[in-house]
Short mmCIF file of C-alpha atoms and ligand atoms in Angstrom, two decimals:
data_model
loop_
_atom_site.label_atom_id
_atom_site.label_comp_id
_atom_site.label_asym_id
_atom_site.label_seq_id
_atom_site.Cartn_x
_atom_site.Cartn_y
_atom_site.Cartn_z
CA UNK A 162 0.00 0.00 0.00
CA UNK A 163 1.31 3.34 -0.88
CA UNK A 164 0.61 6.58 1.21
CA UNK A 165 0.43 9.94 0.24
CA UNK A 166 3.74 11.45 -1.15
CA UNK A 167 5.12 15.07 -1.55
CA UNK A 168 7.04 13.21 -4.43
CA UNK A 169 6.25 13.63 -7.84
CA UNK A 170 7.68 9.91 -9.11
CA UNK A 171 8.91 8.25 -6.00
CA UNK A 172 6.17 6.28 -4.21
CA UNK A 173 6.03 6.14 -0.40
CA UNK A 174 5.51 2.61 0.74
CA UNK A 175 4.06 1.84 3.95
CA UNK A 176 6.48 1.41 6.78
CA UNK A 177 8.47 3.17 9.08
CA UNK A 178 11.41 5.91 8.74
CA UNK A 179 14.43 5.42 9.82
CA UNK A 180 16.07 8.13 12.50
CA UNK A 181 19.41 8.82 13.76
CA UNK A 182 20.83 9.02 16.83
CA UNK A 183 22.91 12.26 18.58
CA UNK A 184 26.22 9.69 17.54
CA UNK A 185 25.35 9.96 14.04
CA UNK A 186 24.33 6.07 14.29
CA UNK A 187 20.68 4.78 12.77
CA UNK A 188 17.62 3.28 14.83
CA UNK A 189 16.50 1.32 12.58
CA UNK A 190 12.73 0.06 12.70
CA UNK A 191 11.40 -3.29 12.16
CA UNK A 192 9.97 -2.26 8.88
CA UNK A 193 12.39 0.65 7.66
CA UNK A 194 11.58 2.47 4.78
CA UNK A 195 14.82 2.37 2.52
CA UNK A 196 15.32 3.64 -1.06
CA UNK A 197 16.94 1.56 -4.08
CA UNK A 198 18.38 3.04 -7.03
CA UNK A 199 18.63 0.15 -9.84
CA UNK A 200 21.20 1.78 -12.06
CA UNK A 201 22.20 1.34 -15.74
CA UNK A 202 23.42 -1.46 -17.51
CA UNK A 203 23.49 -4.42 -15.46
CA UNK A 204 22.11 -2.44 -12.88
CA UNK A 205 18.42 -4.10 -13.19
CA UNK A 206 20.11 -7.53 -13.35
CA UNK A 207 22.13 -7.58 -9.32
CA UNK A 208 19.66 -5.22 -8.21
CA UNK A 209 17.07 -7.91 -9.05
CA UNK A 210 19.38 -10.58 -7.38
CA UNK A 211 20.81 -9.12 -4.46
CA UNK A 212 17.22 -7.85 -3.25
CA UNK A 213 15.89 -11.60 -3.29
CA UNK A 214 18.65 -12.47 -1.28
CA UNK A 215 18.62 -9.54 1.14
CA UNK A 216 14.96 -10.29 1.88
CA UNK A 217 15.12 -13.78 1.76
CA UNK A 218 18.04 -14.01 4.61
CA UNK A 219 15.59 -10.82 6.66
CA UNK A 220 12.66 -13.85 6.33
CA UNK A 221 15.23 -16.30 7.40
CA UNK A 222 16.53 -14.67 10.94
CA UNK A 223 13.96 -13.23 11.84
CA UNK A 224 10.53 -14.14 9.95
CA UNK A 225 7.17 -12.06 9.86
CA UNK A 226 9.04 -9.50 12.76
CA UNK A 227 11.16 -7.66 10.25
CA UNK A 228 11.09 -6.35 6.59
CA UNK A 229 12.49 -3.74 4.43
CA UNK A 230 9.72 -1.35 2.65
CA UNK A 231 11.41 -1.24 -0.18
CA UNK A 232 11.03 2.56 -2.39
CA UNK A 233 12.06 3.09 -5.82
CA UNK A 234 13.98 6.00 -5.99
CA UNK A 235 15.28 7.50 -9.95
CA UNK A 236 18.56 8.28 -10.94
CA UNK A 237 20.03 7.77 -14.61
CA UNK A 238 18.78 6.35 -17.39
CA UNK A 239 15.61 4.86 -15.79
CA UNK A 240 14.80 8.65 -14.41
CA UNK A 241 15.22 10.05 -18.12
CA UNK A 242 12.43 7.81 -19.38
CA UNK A 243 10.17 8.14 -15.78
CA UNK A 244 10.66 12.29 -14.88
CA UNK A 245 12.60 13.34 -17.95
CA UNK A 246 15.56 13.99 -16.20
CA UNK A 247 18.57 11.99 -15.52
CA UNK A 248 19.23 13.45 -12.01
CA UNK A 249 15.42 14.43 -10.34
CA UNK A 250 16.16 16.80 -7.17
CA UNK A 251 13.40 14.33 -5.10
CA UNK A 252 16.32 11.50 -5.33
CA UNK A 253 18.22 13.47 -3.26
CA UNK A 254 15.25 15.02 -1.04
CA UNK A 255 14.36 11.24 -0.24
CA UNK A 256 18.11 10.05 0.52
CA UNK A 257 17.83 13.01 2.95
CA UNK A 258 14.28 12.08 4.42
CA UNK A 259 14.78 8.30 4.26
CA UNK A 260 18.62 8.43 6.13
CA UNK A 261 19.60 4.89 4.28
CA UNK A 262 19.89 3.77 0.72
CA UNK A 263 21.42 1.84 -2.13
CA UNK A 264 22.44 1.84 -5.89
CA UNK A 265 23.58 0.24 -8.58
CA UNK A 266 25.85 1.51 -10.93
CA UNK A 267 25.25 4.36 -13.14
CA UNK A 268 26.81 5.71 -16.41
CA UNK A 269 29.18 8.48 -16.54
CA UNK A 270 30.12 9.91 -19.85
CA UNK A 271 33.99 10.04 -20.76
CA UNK A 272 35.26 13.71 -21.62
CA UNK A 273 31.84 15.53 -22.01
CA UNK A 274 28.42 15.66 -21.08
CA UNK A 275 26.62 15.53 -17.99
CA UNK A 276 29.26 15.11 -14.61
CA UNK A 277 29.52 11.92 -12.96
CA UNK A 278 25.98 11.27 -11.26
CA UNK A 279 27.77 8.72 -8.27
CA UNK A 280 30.51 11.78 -7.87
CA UNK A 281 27.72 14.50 -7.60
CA UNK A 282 25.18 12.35 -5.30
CA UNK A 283 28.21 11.81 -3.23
CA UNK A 284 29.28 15.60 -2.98
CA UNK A 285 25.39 16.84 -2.93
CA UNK A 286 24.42 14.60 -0.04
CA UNK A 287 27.86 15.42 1.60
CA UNK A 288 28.94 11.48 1.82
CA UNK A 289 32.09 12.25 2.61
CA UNK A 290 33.69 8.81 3.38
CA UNK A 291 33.70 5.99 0.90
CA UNK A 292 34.09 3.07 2.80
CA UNK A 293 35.13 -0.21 1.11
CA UNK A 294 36.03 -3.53 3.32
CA UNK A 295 38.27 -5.71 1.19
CA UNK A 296 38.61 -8.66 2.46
CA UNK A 297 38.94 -12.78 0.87
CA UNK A 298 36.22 -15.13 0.79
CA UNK A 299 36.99 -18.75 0.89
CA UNK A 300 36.67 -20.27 -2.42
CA UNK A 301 36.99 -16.96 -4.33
CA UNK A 302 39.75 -17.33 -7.52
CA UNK A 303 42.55 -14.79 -6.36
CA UNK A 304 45.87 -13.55 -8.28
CA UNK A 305 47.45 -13.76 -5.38
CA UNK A 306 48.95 -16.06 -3.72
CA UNK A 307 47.52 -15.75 0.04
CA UNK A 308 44.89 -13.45 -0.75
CA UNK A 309 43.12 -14.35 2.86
CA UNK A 310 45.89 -11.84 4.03
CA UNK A 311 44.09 -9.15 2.86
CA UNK A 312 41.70 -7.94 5.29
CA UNK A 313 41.63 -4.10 4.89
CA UNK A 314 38.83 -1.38 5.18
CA UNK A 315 39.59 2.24 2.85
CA UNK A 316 38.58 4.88 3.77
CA UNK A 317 38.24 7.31 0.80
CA UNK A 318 37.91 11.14 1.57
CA UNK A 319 34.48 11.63 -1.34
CA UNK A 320 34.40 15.57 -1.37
CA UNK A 321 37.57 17.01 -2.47
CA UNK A 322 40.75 16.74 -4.11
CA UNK A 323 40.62 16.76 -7.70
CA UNK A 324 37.40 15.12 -7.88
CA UNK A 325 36.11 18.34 -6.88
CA UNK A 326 34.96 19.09 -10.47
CA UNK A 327 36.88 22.92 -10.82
CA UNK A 328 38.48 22.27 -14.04
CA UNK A 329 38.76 24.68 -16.67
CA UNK A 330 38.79 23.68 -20.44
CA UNK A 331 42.27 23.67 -22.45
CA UNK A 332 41.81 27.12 -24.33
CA UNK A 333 38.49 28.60 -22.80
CA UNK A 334 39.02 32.31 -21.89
CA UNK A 335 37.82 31.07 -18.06
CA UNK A 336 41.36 28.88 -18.18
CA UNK A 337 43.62 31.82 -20.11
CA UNK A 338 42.31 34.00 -17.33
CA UNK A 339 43.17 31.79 -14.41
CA UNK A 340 46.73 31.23 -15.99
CA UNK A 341 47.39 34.91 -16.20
CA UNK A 342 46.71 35.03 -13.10
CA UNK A 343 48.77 32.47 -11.74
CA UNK A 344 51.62 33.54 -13.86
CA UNK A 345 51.15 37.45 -12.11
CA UNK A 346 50.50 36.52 -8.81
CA UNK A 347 52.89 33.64 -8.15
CA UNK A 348 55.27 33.33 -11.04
CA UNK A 349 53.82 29.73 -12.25
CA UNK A 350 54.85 29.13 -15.66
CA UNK A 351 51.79 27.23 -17.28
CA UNK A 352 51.66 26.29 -20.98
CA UNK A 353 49.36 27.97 -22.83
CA UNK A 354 46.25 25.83 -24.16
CA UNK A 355 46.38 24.30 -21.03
CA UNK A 356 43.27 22.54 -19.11
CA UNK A 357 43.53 23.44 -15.85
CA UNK A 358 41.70 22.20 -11.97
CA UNK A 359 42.10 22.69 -8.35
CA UNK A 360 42.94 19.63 -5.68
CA UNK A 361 41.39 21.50 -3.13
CA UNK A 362 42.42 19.45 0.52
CA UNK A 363 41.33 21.50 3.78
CA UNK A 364 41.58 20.86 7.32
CA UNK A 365 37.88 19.86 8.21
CA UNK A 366 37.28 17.71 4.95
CA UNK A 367 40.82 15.76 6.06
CA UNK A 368 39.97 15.30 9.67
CA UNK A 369 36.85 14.39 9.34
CA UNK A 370 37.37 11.58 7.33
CA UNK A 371 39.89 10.40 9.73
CA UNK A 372 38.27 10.67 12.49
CA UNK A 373 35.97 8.24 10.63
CA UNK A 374 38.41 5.96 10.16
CA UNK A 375 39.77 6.08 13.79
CA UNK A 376 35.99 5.45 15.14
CA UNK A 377 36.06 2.18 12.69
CA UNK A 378 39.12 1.27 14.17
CA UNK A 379 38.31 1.80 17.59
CA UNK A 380 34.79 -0.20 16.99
CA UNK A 381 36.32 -3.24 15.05
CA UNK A 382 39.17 -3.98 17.09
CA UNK A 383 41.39 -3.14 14.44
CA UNK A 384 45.12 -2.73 14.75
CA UNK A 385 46.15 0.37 12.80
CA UNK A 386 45.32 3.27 10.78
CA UNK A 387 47.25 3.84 7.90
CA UNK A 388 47.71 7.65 6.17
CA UNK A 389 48.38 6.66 2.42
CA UNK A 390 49.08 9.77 0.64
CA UNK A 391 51.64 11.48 -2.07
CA UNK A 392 52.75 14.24 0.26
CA UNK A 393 56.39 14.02 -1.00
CA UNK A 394 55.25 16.23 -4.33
CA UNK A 395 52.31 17.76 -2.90
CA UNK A 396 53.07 19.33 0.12
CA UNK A 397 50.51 21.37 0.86
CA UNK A 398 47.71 18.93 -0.22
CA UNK A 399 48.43 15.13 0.28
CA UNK A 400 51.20 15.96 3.02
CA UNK A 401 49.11 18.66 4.46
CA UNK A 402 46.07 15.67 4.94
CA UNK A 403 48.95 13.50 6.85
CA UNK A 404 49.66 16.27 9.19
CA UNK A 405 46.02 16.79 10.02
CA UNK A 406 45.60 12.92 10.58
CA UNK A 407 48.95 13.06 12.85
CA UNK A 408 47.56 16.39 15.01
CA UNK A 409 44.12 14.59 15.11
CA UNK A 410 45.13 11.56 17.03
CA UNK A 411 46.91 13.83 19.58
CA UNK A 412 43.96 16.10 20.09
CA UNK A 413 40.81 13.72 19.68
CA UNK A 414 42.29 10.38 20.31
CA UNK A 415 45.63 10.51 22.66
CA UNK A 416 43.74 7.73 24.87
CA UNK A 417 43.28 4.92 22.42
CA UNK A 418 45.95 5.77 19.85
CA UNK A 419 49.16 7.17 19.07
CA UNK A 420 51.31 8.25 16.01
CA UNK A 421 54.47 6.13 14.71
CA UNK A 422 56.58 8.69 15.58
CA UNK A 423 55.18 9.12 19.00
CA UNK A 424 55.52 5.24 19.95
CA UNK A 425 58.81 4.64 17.65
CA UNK A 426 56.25 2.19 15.73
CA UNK A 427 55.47 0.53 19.06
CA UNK A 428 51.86 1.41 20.21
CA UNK A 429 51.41 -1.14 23.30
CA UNK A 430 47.67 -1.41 23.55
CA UNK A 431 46.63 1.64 21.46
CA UNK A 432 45.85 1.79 18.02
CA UNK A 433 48.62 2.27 15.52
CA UNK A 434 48.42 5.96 13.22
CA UNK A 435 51.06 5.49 10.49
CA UNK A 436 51.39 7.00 7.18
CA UNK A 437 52.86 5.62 3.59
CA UNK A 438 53.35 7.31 0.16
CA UNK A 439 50.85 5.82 -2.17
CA UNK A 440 53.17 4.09 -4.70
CA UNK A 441 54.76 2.30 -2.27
CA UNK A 442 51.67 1.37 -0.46
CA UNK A 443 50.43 -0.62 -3.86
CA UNK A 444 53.61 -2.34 -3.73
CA UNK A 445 53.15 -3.34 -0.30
CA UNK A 446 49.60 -4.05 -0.64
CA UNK A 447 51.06 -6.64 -2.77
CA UNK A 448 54.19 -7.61 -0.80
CA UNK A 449 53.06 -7.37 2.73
CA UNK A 450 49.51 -7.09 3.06
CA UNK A 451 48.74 -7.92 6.43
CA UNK A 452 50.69 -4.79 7.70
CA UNK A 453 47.24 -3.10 6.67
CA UNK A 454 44.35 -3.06 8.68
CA UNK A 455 42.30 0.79 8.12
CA UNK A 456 43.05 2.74 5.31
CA UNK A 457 42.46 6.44 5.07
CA UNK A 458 42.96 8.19 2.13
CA UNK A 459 42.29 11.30 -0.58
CA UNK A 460 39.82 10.95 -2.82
CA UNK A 461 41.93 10.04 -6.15
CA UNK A 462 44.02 7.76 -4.47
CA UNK A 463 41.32 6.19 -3.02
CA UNK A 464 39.80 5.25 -6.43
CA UNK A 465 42.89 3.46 -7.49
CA UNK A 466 43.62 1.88 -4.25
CA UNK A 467 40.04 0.23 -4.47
CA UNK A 468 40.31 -1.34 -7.41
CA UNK A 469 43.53 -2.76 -7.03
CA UNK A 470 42.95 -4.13 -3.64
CA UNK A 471 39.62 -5.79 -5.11
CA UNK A 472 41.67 -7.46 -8.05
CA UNK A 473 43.30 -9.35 -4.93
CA UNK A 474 40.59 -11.10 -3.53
CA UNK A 475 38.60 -11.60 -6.58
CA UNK A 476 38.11 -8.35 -8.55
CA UNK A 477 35.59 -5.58 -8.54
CA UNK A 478 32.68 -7.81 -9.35
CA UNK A 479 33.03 -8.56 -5.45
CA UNK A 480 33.95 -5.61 -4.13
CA UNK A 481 31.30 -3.35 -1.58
CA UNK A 482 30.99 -0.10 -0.54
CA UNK A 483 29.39 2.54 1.18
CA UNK A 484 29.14 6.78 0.98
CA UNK A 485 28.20 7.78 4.65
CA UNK A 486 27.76 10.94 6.40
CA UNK A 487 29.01 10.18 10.04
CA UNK A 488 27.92 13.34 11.16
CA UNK A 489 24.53 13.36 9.82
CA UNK A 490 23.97 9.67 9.41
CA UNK A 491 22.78 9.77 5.82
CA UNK A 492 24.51 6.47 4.09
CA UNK A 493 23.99 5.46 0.55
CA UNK A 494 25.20 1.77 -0.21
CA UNK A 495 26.50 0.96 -3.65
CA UNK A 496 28.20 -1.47 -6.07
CA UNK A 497 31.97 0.01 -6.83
CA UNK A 498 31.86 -1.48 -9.97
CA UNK A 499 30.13 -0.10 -13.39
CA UNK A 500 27.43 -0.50 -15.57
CA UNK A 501 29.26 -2.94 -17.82
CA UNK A 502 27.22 -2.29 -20.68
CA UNK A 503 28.25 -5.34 -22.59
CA UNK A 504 26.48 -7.20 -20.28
CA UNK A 505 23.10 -5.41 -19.72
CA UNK A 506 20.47 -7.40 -19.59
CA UNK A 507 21.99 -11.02 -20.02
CA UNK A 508 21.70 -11.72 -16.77
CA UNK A 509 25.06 -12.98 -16.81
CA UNK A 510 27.33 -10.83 -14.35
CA UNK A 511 28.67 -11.36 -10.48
CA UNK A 512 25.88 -9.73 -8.37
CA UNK A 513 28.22 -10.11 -5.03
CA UNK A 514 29.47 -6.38 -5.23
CA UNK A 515 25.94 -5.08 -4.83
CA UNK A 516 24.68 -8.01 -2.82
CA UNK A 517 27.36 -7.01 -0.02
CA UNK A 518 26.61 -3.96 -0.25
CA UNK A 519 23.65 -5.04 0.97
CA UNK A 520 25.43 -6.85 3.79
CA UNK A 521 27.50 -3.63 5.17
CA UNK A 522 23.12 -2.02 4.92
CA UNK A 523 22.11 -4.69 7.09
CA UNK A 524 25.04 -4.18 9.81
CA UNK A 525 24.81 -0.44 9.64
CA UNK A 526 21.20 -0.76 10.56
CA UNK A 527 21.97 -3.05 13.23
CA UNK A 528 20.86 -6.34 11.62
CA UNK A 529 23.35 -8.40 12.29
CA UNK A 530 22.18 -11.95 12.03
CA UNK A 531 21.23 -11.22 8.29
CA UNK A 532 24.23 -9.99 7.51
CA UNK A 533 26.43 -12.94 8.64
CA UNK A 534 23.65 -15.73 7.21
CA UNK A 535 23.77 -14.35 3.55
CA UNK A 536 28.22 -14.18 4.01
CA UNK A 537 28.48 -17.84 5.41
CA UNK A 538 25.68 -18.25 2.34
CA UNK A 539 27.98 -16.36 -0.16
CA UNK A 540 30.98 -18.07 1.04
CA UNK A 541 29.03 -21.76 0.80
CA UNK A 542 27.81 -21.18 -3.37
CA UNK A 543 31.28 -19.78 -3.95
CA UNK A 544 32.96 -23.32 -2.43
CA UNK A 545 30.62 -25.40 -4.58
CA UNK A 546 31.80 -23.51 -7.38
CA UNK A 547 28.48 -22.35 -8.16
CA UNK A 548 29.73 -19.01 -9.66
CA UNK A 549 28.94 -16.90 -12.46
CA UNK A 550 31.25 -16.05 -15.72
CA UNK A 551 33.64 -14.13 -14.43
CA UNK A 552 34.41 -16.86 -11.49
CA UNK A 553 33.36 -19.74 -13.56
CA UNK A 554 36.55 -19.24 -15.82
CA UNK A 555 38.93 -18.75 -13.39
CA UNK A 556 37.91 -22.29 -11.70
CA UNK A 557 38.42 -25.85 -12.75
CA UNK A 558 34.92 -27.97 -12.60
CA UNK A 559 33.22 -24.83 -12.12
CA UNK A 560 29.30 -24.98 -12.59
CA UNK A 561 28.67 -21.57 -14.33
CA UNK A 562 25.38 -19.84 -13.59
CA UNK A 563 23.24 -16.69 -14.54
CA UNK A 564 23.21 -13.96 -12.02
CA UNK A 565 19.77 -14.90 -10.89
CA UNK A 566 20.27 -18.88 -10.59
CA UNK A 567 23.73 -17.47 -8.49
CA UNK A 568 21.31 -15.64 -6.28
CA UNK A 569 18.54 -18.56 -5.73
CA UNK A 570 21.83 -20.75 -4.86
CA UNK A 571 22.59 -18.28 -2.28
CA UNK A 572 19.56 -18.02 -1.10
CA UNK A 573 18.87 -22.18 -1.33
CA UNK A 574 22.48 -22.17 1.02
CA UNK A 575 20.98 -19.47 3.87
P1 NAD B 766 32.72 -1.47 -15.43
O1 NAD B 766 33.00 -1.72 -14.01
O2 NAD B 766 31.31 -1.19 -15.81
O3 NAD B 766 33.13 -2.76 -16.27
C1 NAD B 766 34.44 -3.16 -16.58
C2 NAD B 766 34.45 -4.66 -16.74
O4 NAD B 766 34.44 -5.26 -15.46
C3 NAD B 766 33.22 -5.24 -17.46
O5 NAD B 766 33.35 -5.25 -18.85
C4 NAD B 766 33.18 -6.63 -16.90
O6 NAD B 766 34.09 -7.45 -17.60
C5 NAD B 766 33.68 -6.45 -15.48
N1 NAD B 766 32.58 -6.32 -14.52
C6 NAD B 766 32.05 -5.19 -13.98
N2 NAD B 766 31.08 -5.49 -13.11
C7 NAD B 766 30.99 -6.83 -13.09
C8 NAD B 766 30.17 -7.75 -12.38
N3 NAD B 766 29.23 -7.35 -11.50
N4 NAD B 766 30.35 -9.06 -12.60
C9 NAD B 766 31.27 -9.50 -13.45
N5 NAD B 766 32.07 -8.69 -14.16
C10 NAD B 766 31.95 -7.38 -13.98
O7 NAD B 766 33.69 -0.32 -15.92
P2 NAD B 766 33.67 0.58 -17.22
O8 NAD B 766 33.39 -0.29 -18.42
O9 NAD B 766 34.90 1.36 -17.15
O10 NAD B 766 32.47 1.59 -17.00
C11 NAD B 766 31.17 1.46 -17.60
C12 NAD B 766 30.29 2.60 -17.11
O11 NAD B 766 30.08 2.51 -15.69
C13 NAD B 766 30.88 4.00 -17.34
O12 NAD B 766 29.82 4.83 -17.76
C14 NAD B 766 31.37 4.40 -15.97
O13 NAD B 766 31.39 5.79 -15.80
C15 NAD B 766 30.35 3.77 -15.08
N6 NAD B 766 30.81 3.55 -13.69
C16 NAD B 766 29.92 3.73 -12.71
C17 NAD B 766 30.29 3.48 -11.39
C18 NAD B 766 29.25 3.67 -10.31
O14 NAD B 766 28.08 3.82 -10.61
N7 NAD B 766 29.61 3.67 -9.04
C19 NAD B 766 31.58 3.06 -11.09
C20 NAD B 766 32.49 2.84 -12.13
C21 NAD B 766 32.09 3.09 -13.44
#
């Protein structure tokens, strides 16, 4: 049953909203209204197939008590053919009412066109960490040789740096102006016809993400916080965001953590706040993985060191994440892979990205048990090598299946 709805497109369904507490966490509801964005591509496809498993293993753990109310909500190409518009304000006015929600992927064009809808939702709603657990599951094809060594959460700073959008077109009078003016004012010498943008990196945006990333550590036991940043070229950007993380633990955290260079690396019982240049840190990623335990990080870096930590344990088709708001508790779940179009609508592709998504949802909200059923679940179909393509050919005697029949199998092992 819908109710009444100050939306023009999104329908309300009956249930309850979900509030947050003064600590930024949710109180969740048995029956919490939370939007789903399907996405592009092969969006339709693992939205489809993560949903049946999210409310089958909600029915399993706890049967008629709890449910989602599941609400549409329009983004992409889906909102171009519903509202005429690929990017409807009320998306973002029912993230803010609604507190919780999740995506699939959506398509960003390359060089042109309309700016990256998962980068503006993310700057628009203020998400400003991208979280992203990457960690092994058993039976999961690897590269690597121990991939169960990697057990890492990123935290990517999602406001700033040059994701920030202030770029200025190679040749446009807006970028001839802004090199004059850099040439008069501090001597840069810029080629002309040259595209210009700012990596803007301040104090708050840094520190808050850390602190984020500190309060993980401090509530999952973990070990250490790692700084991974390029502050050996840019000073007063990347290196500046190190020196903010370092000041941060001595004013906000000096109980339950300390710096390397405060300890000499050895942190007795607190938690451990190092710092690594990037390049090196893929290397070691690589070399010496389970020195990593919390990752914070700027935005670009962040990107790449997603991806290539996913390739480790089994590629981005696996991979979760998450653009929260600890201050204001908003959270918007999402696959970190794309849209591959190739694959639209052959329900053929590895819905596990979305589907644990899902599974980081369910623990943010406080629902536990379901989160843990559909991993053991996961892990289970993925040891009977009941896998999709892109597992399927990395395995000997694997049984290949569509994205849905992965799903039912998942679901059939809850
Ligand atoms: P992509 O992630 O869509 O696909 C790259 C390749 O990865 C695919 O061809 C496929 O082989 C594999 N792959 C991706 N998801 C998979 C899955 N679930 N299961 C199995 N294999 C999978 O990257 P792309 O081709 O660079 O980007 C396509 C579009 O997606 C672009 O428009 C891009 O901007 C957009 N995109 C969106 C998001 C997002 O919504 N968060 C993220 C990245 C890219």
């Amino acid at each position: 049953m819908a109710v009444s709805s100050p939306y023009k497109y999104i329908k309300i369904p009956a249930g309850a909203r979900i509030t947050v507490r003064e600590d930024g966490t949710a109180e969740t509801p048995d029956n919490p209204i939370i939007g789903f964005i399907e996405g592009d591509g092969i969006g339709p496809d693992i939205w489809k197939a993560s949903q049946h498993v999210l409310d089958s293993a909600i029915k399993h753990c706890y049967g008629n008590k709890r449910s989602i109310a599941w609400m549409e909500l329009y983004a992409g190409k889906k909102a171009d053919e519903v509202c005429g518009n690929y990017f409807p304000h009320e998306t973002l006015d029912a993230i803010r009412e609604f507190i919780v929600a999740i995506k699939g992927p959506l398509t960003t064009p390359i060089g042109g066109g309309f700016r990256s809808l998962n980068v503006s939702m993310r700057q628009e709603l203020d998400l400003f960490a991208c979280v992203r657990p990457v960690q092994h599951f058993k039976g999961v094809p690897s590269p690597v040789k121990n991939p169960q060594h990697v057990d890492m959460v990123i935290f990517r700073e999602n406001t700033e740096d040059v994701y920030s959008g202030m770029e200025l077109q190679a040749g446009s009078e807006d970028a001839e102006v802004l090199r004059a003016f850099c040439m008069e004012r501090f001597g840069w010498e810029i080629r002309p016809e040259s595209g210009l943008g700012l990596k803007p990196t301040s104090e708050e945006g840094s520190k808050r993400l850390i602190r984020a990333a500190i309060n993980h550590a401090i509530k999952e036991n973990r070990k250490s916080v790692t700084l991974v940043h390029k502050g050996n070229i840019m000073k007063y950007t990347e290196g500046a965001f190190m020196k903010w993380g370092y000041q941060l633990v001595k004013e906000e955290f000096a109980d339950v953590a300390v710096g390397w260079a405060d300890c000499n690396g050895d942190p007795g019982d607190k938690i451990l706040v190092k710092d690594t240049i990037a390049d090196i840190f893929l290397q070691q990623i690589l070399t010496r993985p389970m020195e990593f335990d919390v990752i914070a990080t700027l935005n670009l870096n962040g990107d790449y060191i997603s991806d290539a930590l996913a390739a480790q344990v089994g590629g981005i088709g696996i991979a979760p994440g998450a653009n929260i708001n600890y201050e204001t508790g908003l959270a918007l779940f999402e696959a970190t892979h794309g849209t591959a179009p190739k694959y639209a609508g052959l329900d053929k592709v590895n819905p596990s990205s979305l589907l644990l998504s899902g599974v980081m949802m369910l623990k943010h909200l406080g629902w536990v048990e379901a989160a843990d059923v559909i991993v053991k679940a996961l892990e289970k179909t993925y040891q009977e090598k009941k896998v999709t393509y892109d597992f399927a050919r990395l395995m000997d005697d694997a049984t290949e299946l569509k994205c849905s029949a992965f799903a039912q199998g998942v679901v059939d092992n809850l």
